Backbone as CSV, one residue per row, in Angstrom:
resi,resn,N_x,N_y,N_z,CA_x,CA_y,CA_z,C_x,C_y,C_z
1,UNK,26.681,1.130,-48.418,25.494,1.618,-47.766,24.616,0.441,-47.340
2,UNK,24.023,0.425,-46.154,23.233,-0.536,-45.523,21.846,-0.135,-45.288
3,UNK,21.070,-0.937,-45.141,19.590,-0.255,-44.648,19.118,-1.002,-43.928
4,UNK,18.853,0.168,-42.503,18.677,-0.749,-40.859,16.889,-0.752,-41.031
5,UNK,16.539,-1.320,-40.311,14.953,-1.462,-40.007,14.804,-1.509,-37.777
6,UNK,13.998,-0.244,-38.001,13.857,0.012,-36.350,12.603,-0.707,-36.353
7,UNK,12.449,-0.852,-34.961,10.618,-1.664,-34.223,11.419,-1.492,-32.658
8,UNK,9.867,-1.892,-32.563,10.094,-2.325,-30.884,9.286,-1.136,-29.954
9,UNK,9.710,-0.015,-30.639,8.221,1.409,-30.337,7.041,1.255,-29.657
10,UNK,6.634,2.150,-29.036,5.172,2.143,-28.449,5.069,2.977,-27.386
11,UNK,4.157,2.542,-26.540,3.425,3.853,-25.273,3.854,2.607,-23.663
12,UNK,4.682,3.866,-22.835,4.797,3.446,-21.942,4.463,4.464,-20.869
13,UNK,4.264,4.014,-19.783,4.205,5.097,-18.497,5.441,5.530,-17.462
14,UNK,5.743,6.955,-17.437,7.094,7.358,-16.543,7.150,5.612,-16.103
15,UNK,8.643,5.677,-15.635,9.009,4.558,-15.073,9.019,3.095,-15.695
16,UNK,8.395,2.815,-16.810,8.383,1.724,-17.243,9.539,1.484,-18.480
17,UNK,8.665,0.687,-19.301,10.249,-0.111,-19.908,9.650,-0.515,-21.399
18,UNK,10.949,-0.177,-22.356,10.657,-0.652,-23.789,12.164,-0.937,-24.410
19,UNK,11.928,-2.180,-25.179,13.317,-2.328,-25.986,12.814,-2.136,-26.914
20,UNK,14.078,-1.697,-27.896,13.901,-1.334,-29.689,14.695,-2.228,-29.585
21,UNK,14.698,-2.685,-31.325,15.328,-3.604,-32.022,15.869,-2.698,-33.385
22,UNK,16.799,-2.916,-33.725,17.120,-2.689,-35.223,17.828,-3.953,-36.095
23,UNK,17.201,-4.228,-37.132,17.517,-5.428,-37.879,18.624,-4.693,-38.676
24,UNK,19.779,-5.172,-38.749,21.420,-5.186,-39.166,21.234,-6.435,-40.272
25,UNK,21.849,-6.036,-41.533,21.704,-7.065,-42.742,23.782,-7.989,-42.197
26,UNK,23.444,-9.530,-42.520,24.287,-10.120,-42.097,25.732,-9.824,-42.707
27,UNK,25.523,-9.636,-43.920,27.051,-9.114,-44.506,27.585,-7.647,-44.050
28,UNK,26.968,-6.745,-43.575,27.348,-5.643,-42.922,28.609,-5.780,-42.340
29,UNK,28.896,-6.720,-41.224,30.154,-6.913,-40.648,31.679,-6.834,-41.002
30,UNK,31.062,-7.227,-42.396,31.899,-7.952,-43.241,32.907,-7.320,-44.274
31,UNK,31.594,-6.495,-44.281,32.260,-5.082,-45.443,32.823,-3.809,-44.780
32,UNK,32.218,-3.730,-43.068,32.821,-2.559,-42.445,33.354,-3.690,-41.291
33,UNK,34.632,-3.794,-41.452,35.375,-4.472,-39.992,35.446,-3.310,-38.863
34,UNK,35.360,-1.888,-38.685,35.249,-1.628,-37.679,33.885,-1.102,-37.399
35,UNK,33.243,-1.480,-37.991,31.464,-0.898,-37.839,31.151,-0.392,-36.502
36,UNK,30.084,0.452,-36.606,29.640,1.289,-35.155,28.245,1.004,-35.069
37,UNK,27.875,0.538,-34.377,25.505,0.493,-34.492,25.880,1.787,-33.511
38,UNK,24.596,2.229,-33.798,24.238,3.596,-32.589,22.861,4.026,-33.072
39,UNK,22.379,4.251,-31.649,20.789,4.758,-31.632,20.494,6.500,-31.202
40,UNK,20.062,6.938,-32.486,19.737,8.029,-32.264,18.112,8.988,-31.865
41,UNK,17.710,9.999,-31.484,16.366,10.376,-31.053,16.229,12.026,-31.757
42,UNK,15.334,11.866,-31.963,14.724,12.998,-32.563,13.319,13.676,-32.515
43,UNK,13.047,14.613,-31.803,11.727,15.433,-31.277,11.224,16.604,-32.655
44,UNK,9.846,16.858,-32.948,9.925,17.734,-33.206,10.079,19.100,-32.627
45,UNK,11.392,19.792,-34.048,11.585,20.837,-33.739,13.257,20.913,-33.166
46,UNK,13.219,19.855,-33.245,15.256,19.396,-32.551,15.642,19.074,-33.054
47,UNK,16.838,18.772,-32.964,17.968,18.065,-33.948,18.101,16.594,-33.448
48,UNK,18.360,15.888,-34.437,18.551,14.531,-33.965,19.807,14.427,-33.204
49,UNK,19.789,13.597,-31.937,20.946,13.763,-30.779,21.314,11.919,-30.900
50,UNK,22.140,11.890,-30.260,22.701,10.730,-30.197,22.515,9.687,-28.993
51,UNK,22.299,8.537,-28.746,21.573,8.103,-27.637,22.334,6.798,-26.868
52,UNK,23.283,6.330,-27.975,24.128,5.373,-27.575,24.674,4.952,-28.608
53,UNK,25.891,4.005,-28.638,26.509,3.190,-29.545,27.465,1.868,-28.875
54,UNK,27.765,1.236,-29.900,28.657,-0.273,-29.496,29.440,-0.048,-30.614
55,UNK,30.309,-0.844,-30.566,31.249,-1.200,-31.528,31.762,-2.534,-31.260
56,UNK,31.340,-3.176,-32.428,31.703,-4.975,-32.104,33.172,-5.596,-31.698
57,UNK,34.273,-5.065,-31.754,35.590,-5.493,-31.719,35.840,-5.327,-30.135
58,UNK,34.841,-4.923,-29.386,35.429,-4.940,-28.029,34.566,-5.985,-27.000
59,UNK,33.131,-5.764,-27.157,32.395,-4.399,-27.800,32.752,-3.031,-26.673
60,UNK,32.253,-1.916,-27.278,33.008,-0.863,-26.962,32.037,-0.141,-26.815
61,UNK,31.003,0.689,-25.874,30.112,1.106,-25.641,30.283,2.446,-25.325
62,UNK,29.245,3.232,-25.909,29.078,4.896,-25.518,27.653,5.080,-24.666
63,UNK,27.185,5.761,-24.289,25.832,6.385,-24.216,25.771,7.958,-23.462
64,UNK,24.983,8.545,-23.694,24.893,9.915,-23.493,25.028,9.636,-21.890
65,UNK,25.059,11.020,-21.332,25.204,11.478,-20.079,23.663,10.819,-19.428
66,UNK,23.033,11.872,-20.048,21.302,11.585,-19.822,20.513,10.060,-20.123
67,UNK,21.148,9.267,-20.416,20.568,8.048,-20.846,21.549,6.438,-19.998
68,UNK,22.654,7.198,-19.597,23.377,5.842,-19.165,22.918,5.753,-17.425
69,UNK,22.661,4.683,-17.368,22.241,3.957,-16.405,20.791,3.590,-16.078
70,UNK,19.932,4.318,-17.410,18.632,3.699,-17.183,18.516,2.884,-18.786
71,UNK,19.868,3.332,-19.791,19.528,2.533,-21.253,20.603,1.387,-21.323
72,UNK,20.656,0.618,-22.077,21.657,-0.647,-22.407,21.402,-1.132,-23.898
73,UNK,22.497,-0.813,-24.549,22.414,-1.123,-25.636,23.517,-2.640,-25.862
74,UNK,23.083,-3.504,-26.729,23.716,-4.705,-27.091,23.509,-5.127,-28.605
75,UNK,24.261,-6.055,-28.768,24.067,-6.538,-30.112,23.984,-7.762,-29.907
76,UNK,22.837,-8.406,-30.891,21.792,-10.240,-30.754,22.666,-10.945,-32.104
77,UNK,23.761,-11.136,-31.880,24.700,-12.046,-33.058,23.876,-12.921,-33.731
78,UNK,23.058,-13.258,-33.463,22.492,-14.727,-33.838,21.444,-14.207,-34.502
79,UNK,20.506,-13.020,-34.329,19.093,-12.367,-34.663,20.032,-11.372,-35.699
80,UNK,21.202,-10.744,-35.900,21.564,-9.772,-36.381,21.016,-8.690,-35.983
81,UNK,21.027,-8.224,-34.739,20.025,-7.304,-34.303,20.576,-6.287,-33.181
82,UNK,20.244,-5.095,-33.433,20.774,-4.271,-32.352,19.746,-3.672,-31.481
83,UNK,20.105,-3.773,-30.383,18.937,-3.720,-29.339,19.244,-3.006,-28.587
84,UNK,18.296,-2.161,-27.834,18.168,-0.827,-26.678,17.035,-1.281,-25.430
85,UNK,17.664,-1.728,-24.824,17.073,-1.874,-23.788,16.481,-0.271,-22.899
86,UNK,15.587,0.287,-22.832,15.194,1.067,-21.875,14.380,1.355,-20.963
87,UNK,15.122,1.630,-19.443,14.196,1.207,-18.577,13.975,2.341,-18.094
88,UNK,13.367,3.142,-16.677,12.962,4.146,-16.315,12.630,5.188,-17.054
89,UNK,11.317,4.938,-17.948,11.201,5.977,-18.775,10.994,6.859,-18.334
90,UNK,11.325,8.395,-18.941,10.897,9.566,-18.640,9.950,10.449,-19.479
91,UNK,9.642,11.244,-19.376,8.572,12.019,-20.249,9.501,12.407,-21.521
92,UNK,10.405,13.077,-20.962,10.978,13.623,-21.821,12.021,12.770,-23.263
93,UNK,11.946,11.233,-22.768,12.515,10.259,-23.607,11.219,10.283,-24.668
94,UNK,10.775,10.941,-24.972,8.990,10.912,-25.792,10.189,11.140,-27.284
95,UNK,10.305,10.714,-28.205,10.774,10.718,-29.646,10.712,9.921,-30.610
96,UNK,11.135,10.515,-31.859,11.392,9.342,-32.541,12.713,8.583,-32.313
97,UNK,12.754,7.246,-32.471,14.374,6.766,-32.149,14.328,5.849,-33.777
98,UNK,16.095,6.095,-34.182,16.499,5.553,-35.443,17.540,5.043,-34.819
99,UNK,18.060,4.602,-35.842,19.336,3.176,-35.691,20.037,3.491,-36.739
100,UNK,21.545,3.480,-36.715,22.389,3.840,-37.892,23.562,3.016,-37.643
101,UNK,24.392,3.220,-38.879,25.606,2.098,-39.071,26.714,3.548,-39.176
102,UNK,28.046,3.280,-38.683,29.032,4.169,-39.205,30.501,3.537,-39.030
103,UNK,30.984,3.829,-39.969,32.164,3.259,-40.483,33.281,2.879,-39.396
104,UNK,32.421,4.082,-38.734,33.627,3.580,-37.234,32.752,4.791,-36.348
105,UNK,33.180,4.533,-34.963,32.325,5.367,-34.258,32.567,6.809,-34.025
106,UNK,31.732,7.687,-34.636,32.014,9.036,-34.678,32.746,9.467,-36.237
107,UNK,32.651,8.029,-37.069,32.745,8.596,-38.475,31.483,8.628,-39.395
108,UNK,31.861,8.268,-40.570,31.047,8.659,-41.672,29.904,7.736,-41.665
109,UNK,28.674,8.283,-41.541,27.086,7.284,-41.555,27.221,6.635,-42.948
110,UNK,27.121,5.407,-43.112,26.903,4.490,-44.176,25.456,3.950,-44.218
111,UNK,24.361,4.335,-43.274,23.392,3.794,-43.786,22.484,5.224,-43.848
112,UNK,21.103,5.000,-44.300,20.427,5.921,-44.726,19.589,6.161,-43.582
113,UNK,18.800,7.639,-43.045,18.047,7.860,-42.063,16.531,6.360,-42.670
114,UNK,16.347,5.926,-41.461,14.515,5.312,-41.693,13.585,5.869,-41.551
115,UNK,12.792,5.272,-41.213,11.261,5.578,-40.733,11.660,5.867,-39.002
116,UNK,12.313,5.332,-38.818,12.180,4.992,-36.878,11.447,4.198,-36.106
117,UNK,11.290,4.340,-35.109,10.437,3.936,-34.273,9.918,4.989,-33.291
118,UNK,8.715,4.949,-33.019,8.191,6.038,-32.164,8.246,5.661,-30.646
119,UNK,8.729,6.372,-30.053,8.740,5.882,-27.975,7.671,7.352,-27.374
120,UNK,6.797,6.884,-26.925,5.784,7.898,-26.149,5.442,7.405,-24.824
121,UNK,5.997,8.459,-23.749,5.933,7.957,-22.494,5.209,9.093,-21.852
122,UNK,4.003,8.787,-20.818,3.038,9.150,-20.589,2.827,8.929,-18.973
């Protein structure tokens, strides 16, 4: 089990732009060789949905229907850090966003839900 730390949150206006960060502990890699980062969102009153993922061995990238071509997700080798670039915000991108680890992509979550980060677009 790992424990991610989200930031990068805040208030933007339709159309503008915010990256999150999630801090990834350095031995993580190490202990899951096929590890998955992926950023998830959650509104009240919804279920938490899924928003993107990488997988380091390629890297190997997912992102939702609704989010690819205005989000970009990467990983900062050097910062240990997984990052979401998002640009053209929309109203409806208004959530909380978390960061999770999984054993492989579309398997078993190894790290614990956080706090998040809050994105409010206005």
């Amino acid at each position: 089990q790992v424990q991610l730390v989200e930031s990068g949150g805040g208030s933007a206006q339709a159309g503008g732009s915010l990256k999150l960060s999630c801090l990834v502990p350095r031995d993580t890699w190490r202990r899951f060789p096929n590890l998955c980062l992926a950023w998830f969102r959650q509104t009240p009153g919804q279920e938490r949905e899924g928003v993107a993922a990488i997988f380091s061995g390629g890297p190997y990238t997912y992102y939702a229907d609704w989010v690819k071509g205005r989000f970009t997700i990467s990983k900062d080798n050097a910062k240990n850090t997984l990052d979401l670039q998002m640009n053209s915000l929309q109203y409806e991108d208004t959530a909380m966003y978390y960061c999770a680890a999984e054993i492989y992509c579309g398997g078993p979550q190894i790290s614990p839900w956080g706090q998040g980060t809050q994105v409010t677009v206005s």
